[in-house]
Structure formats: structure tokens, C-alpha cells
Amino acid sequence: MNFTRWSARFPGTQRRAAARTEHAAAQAKRGEGAVPAARGGRADPGAERSTPADGHPADSTVSGTGTGAGTGTGPATGTAPAQRTGALTAVPSLDELSVREVLGRLPALVALVHGPEHRVAYVNDAYTAGFGARTPGAPAHESLPELGELGLLPLLDQVQRSGKPRTAKNRTAPGGGSSYTVTCTPIEFPKTGGTAPEAEAHHAGVLIHLADVTDHAEAVERLRASERRQREAAVTLQRSLLPQELEQPDDLRIAATYQPGGTEAAVGGDWYDVITLGAGRTALVIGDVMGRGVRAAAVMGQLRTAVRAYARLDLPPHEVLQLLDGLAAEIDASQIATCVYAVHDPNEGLLAYASAGHLPILVRDEHGTVRRAADPTGPPLGTGGWLHTSGTIALGPGSTAVLYTDGLVERRGEDIDEGVAALERALAGAQGTPSVICDRLMRALGVDADHDDDVAVMVLQQPARSGADAELFHNAALELLGGIEAAPRARAFAQGVLASWRFPVELCDLGVLAASELVANSLQHGTPPMRLRLRRTDRRLIIEVTDGDDHLPRRRRAEPADETGRGISIVATIASSWGSRRTPGGGKAVWCEFALPDK
């Protein structure tokens, strides 16, 4: 065995090695006796040479101090070496140390076992101090029970069979004791006694070296505990920033789920949201901040809050993403995010959307066919310099749409398109309510508690209504050509429709008044084409007027002498809510809602 590296760590070894080097240099200098004393430098006043009676130079173990060999101009007659402080002691070479001495001085715990039963041949002092005295010649499972507690006995068998060293890291003794990193090294030594052939035979053994790494293991555990606390804080922040309860529109059924990454993964910034826009329209959002931990969750919270604020402006999807793009760069230029913002309009049966680097929306129609929402897809939020655009995909009765983050479909070593294709196949066979479909998609894609990434999934369904349920949902529309007869026609149309829907008289009167004011506002400030639309759901009555002018009305205080300017104020007073938005064709829509009385 090579003990050179170990012996370098013995107490005093480095000091004695340095002394031997200086001693050799002094002897070499003493051999240069022909050098004049003047070249040796000025002697220290208190220096003395030690020369024995025979006139030969003194040995290297000379005491005293000195830097010169003598004085005068002639050759030096005494060639004693330069004298140093202290006495140099003889240091034995490594060859003079026995294996027992080397192993006995090691601070680590060392044991030597031999034979198929791993009988104890030797334990050093450190081992005895750690585990107590051991009986030589006894099997390891009896004399060294701590090896069994550390699970090392099978390792000894492996080392003896293979003849290769093995290392077991951070083995902790039962009861929360010390931790050790154990190295088992195969060795061979000759048998003793017997005939000559037997004496030449070799005996297989294992040298067991246990290094105490308790401090290191405790530091690692403290680090892991700190990481767990940070992860728990990030998960708590993440969940608190997500919607605690999803808004449920009249025309959609929606469910969403969030699954943080496993215990070894840092929490990301996945989020989702549902925002009712009024007039039966609903905004759906899902996104993923490129980052981990509390910082990613904080950025996610700011983006989610901004999305809800921008959604209240009732802007087209691409304009919302344009605003978010600038905000993301201001929040943190080093972090980017992907996002999909979509708006469902039950009157059109469409899902308008815009994507900033996010994965495509999947839609399964009532016949089971799954389609991907096609382009446009722009770069992630925070990159800047890009004009986002909107697209549409049909979402009719009986359809189901899925919005998700990359943690659901991305796998190491696989193309992400393969994951999206697997999700398509899972969606094609998933039936049930949105919450049931969420669970089935997560299971089908292999997402569990040990998943290595965050996952957010949102499922929405446009129910196919029939029977009594269908009677609660109606639509009626009237094209207005303009002129003085438009307002009376609108009032008569609203009166007849609301009466046919069997609303209470008070609600019919309020609905007719609101329709009249909205039509009058459009006639005065808008341009053709104009349309009056009435829609009822199981929870509300919606009245909407569209025209070709994109100037949005605002509520203002009319002076007593003003003949106009009170229509929007009247609508805002009598209705539950009202609003306006620009339409894709370049015009605008002004709407109001009335909550239906509970049955």
C-alpha cells in the first residue's frame, strides 16, 4: 500500500521534512571548504564554531546561531555549517515506519478483515476510541456490529468478490449518530504457517476506512432544510397569487389545476385566470414566467394583476399582449414570460386569442376531433420590438378547449411536439366535466407529485344545451337602418322580445328603457350599420347596440340646460353594469346587463 499521502498529514511530519532539506543544504555548503571567509559574509558577533578535537567539522546537529564560516582574509580552516536556532532531530524515513504505525496514527477509523467471514485482523486506535475494543479473529457480523448497522456487510462481500474498491457516502449510524464515508479496499497478504506452498499462498482481505463526515452531513441537512423552507415559501406565494375561486361565466364551464414541481424542483411562475368582461364575453389567461423560486412567483403576480387591469379595457387580445410586453420589460428585463390571452364570445361561437411564445390551444369539437389553434404566435413577453396579432378558432356547443403550460408536455430527451401530440391523443379520449378532464390529462401525461416542473392546466367547455336548459338561453337581434323610425322600432322590438321571454313587468320596462337609450346614443353619435341585440342566460339579461363608429361613449354630468348627455347616465343607473368596446370591424359595441331575480 502507498502511505505517502497519508504520512504527509502526521503531526510534525512537514516540519521534520523541512528540517531534513535544510540539513542537506548545510552539508553541501560545508563541503565547499576552499571558499574564502570573506565571501561567506560577516560573522555574527555571538557566533561560535563547534569543532571537535580531531579538527574535523562538527556534525549537523550543531546548536547556536550564525551566518558566517569565520573571519580573516585567508582560507577558512573550519568548515562548520551555518548555525541555526534549535536542535535538529533525526527523522525516520517512510520505509522505517511499519504499516501498524501508519494506520495507528491515522485520525480516521480503520479496520482490517480477512477471509470469507471477514474475520477481524486489526482495528486502529481511532476505531477503538469510536466503537470500543474489538476481539481479533471474530467474524465481522459478531465483532463489528456497527458495520451491519451502517449496511456495510454486503459491501464487504462485493469488494471481496470483485477485487475492486467501493465507497459508500454519508452512512449514518442508527439513532442519529455520526455519519461516515466508508471506503473498502481489497488487499492480499500471505498466509502464515504450513508448508512452503501454503506460505506462498495469499489471503484475501478488506481494509475498511471510515472518515467521519458528521459536520459535513449536518451542513448539507441544514442547507436542504433551508431550501425546503424557501420552496414552501415560494409555493405558498404562488398559490396565494393564483385565483382562489374561478369565475364561472354563464356560457362556459371552467376548471383549472396547478401542480408545483417535486421536492427537488424549484417552484416556477405558472399562472392562469378567468375574467368576465361583460355582455357574456369571457377572457381566459394562462402563462409561465421563465424562472424559479420566489422571484418568479412575484413577477407572475405582477403580470396577473396587470392582465386583469388591461382586460377591463376590453381590448383585443393582441393589444393586451402588447401592453404586457412593455410591462414585463419594466418589471425585470432579465426575466421573460410566455402567455396566451383569449376571449370567448358566445354570440359568435369563437375563441379569439393571441400568443406570446406559448404553446397552442387545443380544441376538441363535439365529434371528438382535436385541432390546434394555428398562428399567430409572437415571441415571449419582455423581449420587445414585436407587434402581436390575434387569431380565432371555433368553439361551438359541445366543444372543449385546453390551455396549458410547458410542464405538462415537455420531457427531457423528447421533442416538445411529441408531448403536444400525446396531449391531443389524451384529450380526444377524455370525457366528463372540466375538472375530471383536468385530472385525466394530468394522469395521461404522467404528472405526479415528483414531477420535475410546474404544471398549470385550464379546461373550458361550451355545453350543448337541450330541453329545459336550452329554454333559459335565447338570442334576438334587429338590424337598424337609421332615420327617425329606428328608435320606435327598437322599443317595439325590445318590448315584444322581453314579453315573450316572460320577464317580470318591471324588468321588461327597464330593458325597454335601456334599449331605447342605447339606440338613441348610437343614432346621434354613431354611423351605420347599427344592430340591437338582446340575449338572456340563466342569470342575466344583456342588451347590446353596435354601430360603425369607433368613438367610445363615456359617462358625464349633464348641465340642467343641456338637452343631451344623459342617456349613458340613465343606463348606468338602472342596469347592473355597462360598458363599451371597439369591435374588430372598426366600430364599437355599447352594452348593459340586468341581473335576473333568483327563482
XYZ file of C-alpha atoms in Angstrom:
599
model
C 0.000 0.000 0.000
C 1.102 3.570 -0.646
C 1.016 5.594 2.576
C 2.968 8.607 1.280
C -0.096 10.845 1.025
C -1.336 9.763 4.474
C 2.075 10.162 6.158
C 2.282 13.762 4.955
C -0.572 14.531 7.315
C 1.076 13.117 10.505
C 1.774 15.673 13.256
C 5.260 17.154 12.807
C 5.979 15.364 9.541
C 6.036 18.517 7.419
C 8.257 20.280 9.966
C 10.790 17.401 10.049
C 10.802 17.142 6.253
C 11.686 20.833 6.006
C 14.469 20.347 8.573
C 15.967 17.490 6.561
C 16.037 19.696 3.469
C 17.904 22.462 5.302
C 20.271 19.875 6.811
C 21.176 18.568 3.350
C 21.800 22.102 2.106
C 24.094 22.799 5.083
C 26.139 19.678 4.420
C 26.595 20.676 0.802
C 27.777 24.110 1.897
C 30.215 22.586 4.419
C 31.871 20.641 1.631
C 32.860 23.894 -0.096
C 35.888 24.425 2.278
C 38.035 26.276 -0.343
C 35.760 29.292 -0.352
C 37.425 32.295 1.320
C 35.888 33.521 4.532
C 35.385 36.976 3.025
C 32.836 35.513 0.569
C 30.875 33.943 3.410
C 29.782 37.295 4.839
C 30.427 38.959 8.163
C 30.152 36.657 11.147
C 27.690 37.278 13.880
C 29.484 38.626 16.946
C 27.984 35.986 19.197
C 28.526 33.106 16.806
C 30.878 30.244 17.677
C 32.010 27.310 15.640
C 31.856 23.940 17.268
C 34.867 21.862 16.201
C 35.892 18.624 17.887
C 39.456 17.895 18.955
C 40.270 15.898 15.846
C 39.823 19.019 13.777
C 37.035 17.650 11.674
C 33.844 19.689 11.158
C 31.080 19.258 13.647
C 28.023 17.150 12.934
C 24.855 18.691 11.505
C 23.228 18.813 14.948
C 25.031 21.966 15.930
C 23.384 24.354 18.356
C 23.695 28.142 18.308
C 23.234 30.734 15.574
C 25.488 32.045 12.873
C 25.652 33.089 9.268
C 29.415 33.076 8.534
C 32.221 30.491 8.436
C 34.976 32.642 10.049
C 36.939 35.901 9.717
C 40.206 36.980 8.115
C 41.497 37.051 4.574
C 42.833 33.550 4.215
C 41.017 30.333 3.543
C 38.800 29.110 6.289
C 40.259 26.333 8.320
C 36.949 25.399 9.930
C 34.083 24.484 7.634
C 31.228 24.225 10.147
C 27.811 24.857 8.574
C 25.770 27.990 9.192
C 24.276 27.640 12.636
C 20.543 27.845 13.303
C 18.219 28.218 16.258
C 17.245 24.964 17.958
C 18.451 21.418 17.566
C 17.619 19.271 14.525
C 16.410 15.808 15.414
C 16.784 12.788 13.245
C 13.603 11.920 11.306
C 12.967 8.333 10.280
C 12.224 7.729 6.624
C 8.882 6.322 5.494
C 10.500 2.952 4.927
C 11.294 2.767 8.633
C 7.582 3.036 9.601
C 5.548 -0.130 9.826
C 2.020 -0.409 8.457
C 0.689 -0.748 12.001
C 2.385 2.545 12.976
C 0.947 4.328 9.962
C -2.581 3.044 10.459
C -2.395 3.631 14.189
C -1.639 7.312 13.719
C -4.478 7.945 11.260
C -7.332 10.115 12.634
C -9.810 8.080 10.584
C -11.269 4.785 11.773
C -9.506 1.809 10.171
C -10.286 -1.894 10.416
C -8.777 -4.846 8.583
C -10.799 -8.011 7.975
C -9.910 -11.181 6.098
C -11.407 -14.356 4.816
C -14.933 -15.210 3.648
C -16.380 -14.446 7.099
C -14.488 -11.155 7.277
C -12.699 -12.036 10.475
C -11.167 -9.110 12.325
C -7.393 -8.832 11.864
C -6.788 -5.306 13.124
C -8.514 -2.117 14.309
C -6.597 1.121 14.925
C -6.763 3.342 17.978
C -9.290 5.736 16.389
C -11.638 2.830 15.700
C -11.292 1.602 19.275
C -11.977 5.096 20.595
C -15.077 5.368 18.436
C -16.639 1.938 18.864
C -14.693 0.255 21.659
C -12.195 -2.607 21.746
C -12.714 -5.482 19.316
C -11.756 -9.165 19.534
C -9.298 -10.221 16.794
C -10.240 -13.325 14.850
C -14.019 -12.991 15.355
C -16.338 -12.613 12.316
C -17.301 -9.049 11.435
C -21.024 -9.592 11.992
C -20.248 -10.517 15.604
C -17.236 -8.399 16.497
C -18.078 -5.359 14.334
C -21.874 -4.992 14.667
C -21.632 -1.298 13.728
C -20.773 -2.353 10.166
C -24.091 -4.165 9.942
C -25.907 -1.116 11.339
C -24.272 1.005 8.659
C -25.264 -1.534 5.987
C -21.642 -2.326 5.052
C -21.545 -6.126 5.298
C -22.934 -6.669 1.761
C -20.394 -4.096 0.545
C -17.551 -6.194 2.007
C -18.788 -9.215 0.061
C -18.892 -7.197 -3.171
C -15.370 -5.902 -2.681
C -14.007 -9.351 -1.926
C -15.710 -10.915 -4.956
C -14.868 -8.178 -7.462
C -11.437 -7.223 -6.160
C -12.339 -3.568 -6.724
C -12.662 -0.836 -4.110
C -16.075 0.536 -3.236
C -17.158 3.726 -1.459
C -20.362 4.371 0.462
C -21.062 8.020 1.209
C -22.849 9.558 4.180
C -23.771 6.389 6.040
C -25.445 7.428 9.310
C -25.416 5.187 12.336
C -28.850 4.266 13.745
C -30.228 6.568 16.403
C -28.992 9.741 14.718
C -25.294 9.039 15.431
C -22.244 10.051 13.466
C -22.107 9.973 9.673
C -19.282 8.278 7.801
C -17.978 7.995 4.294
C -16.654 4.449 4.046
C -14.052 3.155 1.602
C -13.499 -0.599 1.352
C -10.280 -1.584 -0.405
C -9.357 -5.193 -1.292
C -5.895 -6.346 -0.139
C -3.938 -9.582 -0.194
C -1.383 -10.798 2.346
C 0.416 -14.146 2.685
C -0.820 -16.863 4.955
C 1.366 -17.822 7.869
C 2.422 -21.337 8.877
C 2.080 -24.527 6.969
C 4.259 -25.880 4.202
C 6.117 -23.722 1.784
C 3.431 -23.766 -0.906
C 0.862 -22.767 1.655
C 3.072 -19.995 2.960
C 3.377 -18.587 -0.538
C -0.414 -18.534 -0.964
C -2.190 -15.249 -0.407
C -5.181 -14.444 1.757
C -7.955 -12.059 0.606
C -8.892 -9.255 2.963
C -10.593 -5.854 3.029
C -9.261 -2.637 4.513
C -12.157 -0.560 5.865
C -11.590 3.186 6.148
C -14.305 5.251 7.871
C -13.994 9.035 7.617
C -16.232 10.961 9.993
C -18.273 13.412 7.907
C -20.843 14.297 10.552
C -20.166 18.031 10.303
C -20.464 17.898 6.525
C -23.683 15.860 6.674
C -25.190 18.263 9.199
C -24.250 21.226 6.991
C -25.873 19.527 3.995
C -29.006 18.836 6.008
C -29.165 22.470 7.151
C -28.826 23.552 3.534
C -31.594 21.188 2.454
C -33.833 22.417 5.266
C -33.220 25.996 4.138
C -34.060 25.045 0.550
C -37.249 23.325 1.725
C -38.297 26.441 3.633
C -37.624 28.604 0.598
C -39.579 26.244 -1.620
C -42.508 26.184 0.810
C -42.495 29.982 0.858
C -42.462 30.089 -2.949
C -45.300 27.546 -3.189
C -47.345 29.488 -0.633
C -46.761 32.734 -2.523
C -47.554 31.061 -5.829
C -50.825 29.588 -4.632
C -51.880 32.812 -2.911
C -51.396 34.735 -6.160
C -53.467 32.304 -8.196
C -57.256 32.781 -8.181
C -58.728 31.123 -5.109
C -62.007 30.539 -6.942
C -62.521 30.706 -10.682
C -65.209 32.950 -12.081
C -67.884 30.872 -13.771
C -69.406 32.542 -16.851
C -72.975 31.843 -17.934
C -71.993 30.143 -21.168
C -68.901 28.199 -20.135
C -67.923 25.585 -17.609
C -64.317 26.011 -16.492
C -61.878 24.141 -14.259
C -58.161 24.641 -13.675
C -55.409 22.978 -11.674
C -51.890 23.851 -10.610
C -49.255 21.247 -9.662
C -45.907 22.543 -8.335
C -42.735 20.659 -9.199
C -41.446 17.876 -6.976
C -39.447 18.417 -3.801
C -36.162 18.624 -5.730
C -37.505 21.208 -8.204
C -37.809 24.923 -7.571
C -41.260 26.435 -7.994
C -41.772 28.313 -11.225
C -44.129 31.098 -12.245
C -47.066 29.315 -13.911
C -50.422 31.050 -13.610
C -53.948 31.123 -15.021
C -57.021 33.331 -14.679
C -60.621 33.743 -15.801
C -62.021 37.274 -16.221
C -65.638 38.087 -17.083
C -65.723 41.047 -19.473
C -69.469 41.673 -19.582
C -72.049 41.150 -22.304
C -71.473 37.391 -21.947
C -67.798 37.591 -23.017
C -65.022 35.936 -21.001
C -61.238 36.380 -21.012
C -59.057 33.328 -20.368
C -55.357 33.650 -19.500
C -52.526 31.202 -18.917
C -48.828 31.972 -18.691
C -45.410 30.882 -17.480
C -42.628 33.078 -16.112
C -39.185 31.817 -17.157
C -37.618 31.499 -13.743
C -37.724 29.736 -10.393
C -38.449 30.486 -6.794
C -39.940 33.460 -5.033
C -38.759 35.948 -7.659
C -40.585 34.142 -10.481
C -43.739 33.920 -8.349
C -43.553 37.649 -7.593
C -43.180 38.545 -11.279
C -46.081 36.223 -12.052
C -48.257 38.040 -9.511
C -47.484 41.408 -11.078
C -48.276 40.144 -14.584
C -51.536 38.551 -13.450
C -52.636 41.794 -11.790
C -51.734 43.733 -14.935
C -53.701 41.325 -17.137
C -56.826 41.840 -15.042
C -56.418 45.617 -15.293
C -55.866 45.571 -19.057
C -58.767 43.150 -19.528
C -61.137 45.748 -18.045
C -60.328 47.936 -21.036
C -61.931 45.207 -23.192
C -59.151 45.402 -25.757
C -58.483 42.827 -28.478
C -56.151 40.006 -27.354
C -53.118 41.232 -29.296
C -53.365 44.718 -27.773
C -53.440 43.249 -24.270
C -50.260 41.299 -25.012
C -48.665 44.420 -26.465
C -49.238 46.234 -23.173
C -47.985 43.242 -21.172
C -44.832 43.068 -23.276
C -43.789 46.571 -22.270
C -44.705 45.986 -18.627
C -42.723 42.728 -18.425
C -39.582 44.514 -19.615
C -40.085 47.196 -16.955
C -40.645 44.690 -14.129
C -37.443 42.725 -14.773
C -35.561 42.849 -18.043
C -33.740 39.606 -17.184
C -36.941 37.560 -16.938
C -39.321 36.789 -19.758
C -42.677 35.058 -19.777
C -44.922 33.217 -22.192
C -48.649 33.885 -22.227
C -51.890 33.181 -24.065
C -54.767 35.642 -23.782
C -58.088 34.520 -25.273
C -61.617 35.957 -25.333
C -64.734 33.835 -25.764
C -67.770 35.436 -27.368
C -70.897 33.248 -27.140
C -72.698 35.284 -29.796
C -70.070 34.453 -32.399
C -69.142 30.966 -31.148
C -65.449 31.879 -31.465
C -62.373 31.990 -29.277
C -60.206 34.978 -30.233
C -56.657 34.652 -28.943
C -53.098 35.982 -29.104
C -49.980 34.093 -28.039
C -46.626 35.364 -26.783
C -44.310 32.391 -27.184
C -46.804 29.993 -25.600
C -47.926 26.528 -26.645
C -51.014 26.246 -28.882
C -54.565 25.979 -27.558
C -56.185 22.594 -28.235
C -59.911 22.376 -29.080
C -61.963 19.199 -29.362
C -65.269 19.610 -31.160
C -68.479 17.765 -30.406
C -67.458 14.950 -32.794
C -64.162 14.246 -30.962
C -61.815 15.853 -33.494
C -58.918 17.741 -31.861
C -57.448 20.824 -33.549
C -54.553 23.092 -32.663
C -55.001 26.825 -32.688
C -52.822 27.967 -35.586
C -50.584 31.006 -35.763
C -50.149 33.839 -34.938
C -47.595 33.302 -32.176
C -45.161 36.033 -31.243
C -42.040 35.998 -29.036
C -42.313 35.823 -25.235
C -43.230 38.854 -23.160
C -40.355 41.104 -22.219
C -38.422 40.749 -25.483
C -39.889 43.905 -27.080
C -39.878 45.005 -30.718
C -42.745 42.801 -31.887
C -46.301 43.595 -32.991
C -48.607 40.838 -31.804
C -51.653 39.807 -33.821
C -54.863 37.952 -32.974
C -56.369 34.783 -34.384
C -59.644 32.886 -33.918
C -60.715 29.281 -33.510
C -64.268 27.947 -33.409
C -65.667 26.937 -30.015
C -69.232 25.844 -30.611
C -71.689 23.914 -28.438
C -70.226 20.628 -27.195
C -66.631 21.792 -27.665
C -63.812 21.546 -25.123
C -60.655 23.689 -25.119
C -57.426 23.143 -23.153
C -54.876 25.798 -22.195
C -51.678 24.537 -20.502
C -48.051 25.316 -19.665
C -44.972 23.528 -20.975
C -44.535 21.442 -17.822
C -47.438 19.267 -18.998
C -45.898 18.259 -22.342
C -42.148 18.904 -22.119
C -39.875 15.952 -21.329
C -36.108 15.642 -21.307
C -34.763 13.979 -24.400
C -38.028 14.401 -26.336
C -39.212 16.978 -28.812
C -41.954 19.127 -27.341
C -44.166 18.441 -30.375
C -44.268 14.806 -29.270
C -45.642 15.923 -25.916
C -48.280 18.106 -27.588
C -49.268 15.174 -29.812
C -49.611 12.968 -26.715
C -51.840 15.615 -25.148
C -54.003 15.655 -28.283
C -54.499 11.903 -28.055
C -55.346 12.140 -24.356
C -57.837 14.969 -24.994
C -59.544 13.042 -27.791
C -60.480 10.276 -25.344
C -61.134 12.371 -22.235
C -64.792 12.713 -21.295
C -66.611 14.267 -18.357
C -66.714 17.605 -16.602
C -63.801 20.074 -16.923
C -62.392 19.086 -13.519
C -62.498 15.393 -14.466
C -60.767 16.126 -17.772
C -58.041 18.084 -15.934
C -57.282 15.084 -13.741
C -57.319 12.647 -16.653
C -54.952 14.780 -18.733
C -52.515 15.081 -15.828
C -52.503 11.316 -15.304
C -52.242 10.559 -19.011
C -49.164 12.794 -19.345
C -47.514 11.280 -16.259
C -47.674 14.319 -13.959
C -47.404 13.347 -10.296
C -46.042 14.732 -7.037
C -42.444 14.053 -8.149
C -42.762 15.825 -11.500
C -39.713 17.988 -12.267
C -41.600 21.099 -13.414
C -44.632 23.199 -12.555
C -47.826 22.427 -14.453
C -50.893 24.591 -14.950
C -53.907 23.326 -16.932
C -57.228 25.015 -17.670
C -60.156 23.261 -19.362
C -63.281 25.039 -20.641
C -66.417 23.601 -22.184
C -69.172 25.166 -24.234
C -72.140 22.969 -23.222
C -74.539 21.676 -25.822
C -77.874 22.574 -24.214
C -81.180 20.932 -24.911
C -84.617 20.650 -23.352
C -85.469 22.832 -20.365
C -81.868 24.007 -20.047
C -81.929 25.393 -23.596
C -85.060 27.432 -22.786
C -83.003 29.556 -20.403
C -80.717 30.796 -23.216
C -82.112 32.926 -26.043
C -80.828 35.448 -28.585
C -82.701 38.039 -30.635
C -81.279 40.742 -32.959
C -82.665 43.640 -35.030
C -80.861 45.475 -37.832
C -81.376 49.256 -37.546
C -81.303 51.209 -40.796
C -81.319 54.644 -39.201
C -83.758 57.503 -39.542
C -86.490 58.735 -37.240
C -88.263 55.383 -37.247
C -85.270 53.476 -35.811
C -85.916 54.352 -32.162
C -89.644 53.403 -32.167
C -88.833 50.147 -33.979
C -86.166 49.319 -31.405
C -88.539 49.955 -28.483
C -91.292 47.852 -30.045
C -88.853 45.029 -30.791
C -87.461 45.024 -27.247
C -90.949 45.103 -25.745
C -92.109 42.095 -27.744
C -88.982 40.009 -27.156
C -88.826 40.630 -23.414
C -92.504 39.840 -23.024
C -92.068 36.579 -24.950
C -89.262 35.625 -22.562
C -91.734 36.021 -19.689
C -89.787 38.521 -17.698
C -91.473 40.429 -14.880
C -93.145 43.684 -15.939
C -90.623 45.845 -14.054
C -87.690 44.144 -15.743
C -89.385 44.477 -19.138
C -89.830 48.213 -18.622
C -86.208 48.700 -17.535
C -84.995 46.643 -20.506
C -87.051 48.671 -22.986
C -85.771 51.941 -21.481
C -82.144 50.801 -21.667
C -82.529 49.612 -25.282
C -84.124 52.933 -26.227
C -81.300 54.992 -24.679
C -78.554 52.897 -26.241
C -80.166 53.086 -29.680
C -80.664 56.842 -29.346
C -76.986 57.278 -28.395
C -75.937 55.249 -31.435
C -78.223 57.199 -33.757
C -76.816 60.505 -32.554
C -73.100 59.688 -32.286
C -72.613 56.544 -34.408
C -72.747 55.556 -38.047
C -74.426 52.650 -39.866
C -74.585 49.694 -39.835
C -76.374 49.510 -36.475
C -77.759 46.480 -34.658
C -79.715 45.877 -31.469
C -79.079 42.515 -29.805
C -80.917 41.032 -26.819
C -79.580 37.984 -25.046
C -80.737 36.133 -21.995
C -78.942 33.490 -19.946
C -79.939 31.645 -16.824
C -78.599 34.545 -14.738
C -78.824 37.810 -16.640
C -80.351 39.884 -19.461
C -77.854 41.513 -21.859
C -78.691 44.408 -24.184
C -76.091 45.452 -26.762
C -76.047 48.006 -29.606
C -73.301 48.072 -32.248
C -72.538 50.681 -34.905
C -69.767 51.611 -37.331
C -68.125 54.437 -35.336
C -65.198 53.554 -33.037
C -65.570 56.548 -30.701
C -66.364 55.076 -27.271
C -69.002 56.846 -25.157
C -68.278 57.956 -21.626
C -70.480 58.872 -18.745
C -70.592 62.598 -17.973
C -72.557 65.010 -15.870
C -75.104 66.950 -17.984
C -75.877 70.537 -17.102
C -79.550 71.458 -16.387
C -79.797 73.346 -19.657
C -78.318 70.508 -21.769
C -80.749 68.644 -23.989
C -78.445 65.615 -24.427
C -75.785 63.747 -22.495
C -77.987 61.852 -20.068
C -78.523 58.554 -21.915
C -75.424 56.716 -20.649
C -76.009 58.035 -17.122
C -79.546 56.647 -17.189
C -78.323 53.264 -18.421
C -75.600 53.156 -15.761
C -78.152 53.956 -13.069
C -80.784 51.368 -13.918
C -78.545 48.482 -15.096
C -76.362 46.157 -13.028
C -73.347 47.017 -15.183
C -72.497 48.604 -18.517
C -69.511 49.025 -20.799
C -68.242 49.583 -24.299
C -65.559 48.180 -26.570
C -64.234 48.507 -30.074
C -65.204 45.753 -32.480
C -62.805 44.084 -34.947
C -64.584 45.657 -37.938
C -63.718 49.180 -36.840
C -66.912 50.061 -34.976
C -67.961 49.802 -31.336
C -70.402 47.971 -29.097
C -72.163 49.507 -26.088
C -73.874 47.095 -23.674
C -75.585 46.793 -20.327
C -76.672 43.891 -18.115
C -79.573 43.234 -15.747
C -79.329 40.505 -13.133
C -82.332 38.171 -13.213
C -84.231 37.602 -9.975
C -83.492 34.347 -8.183
C -86.124 31.692 -8.675
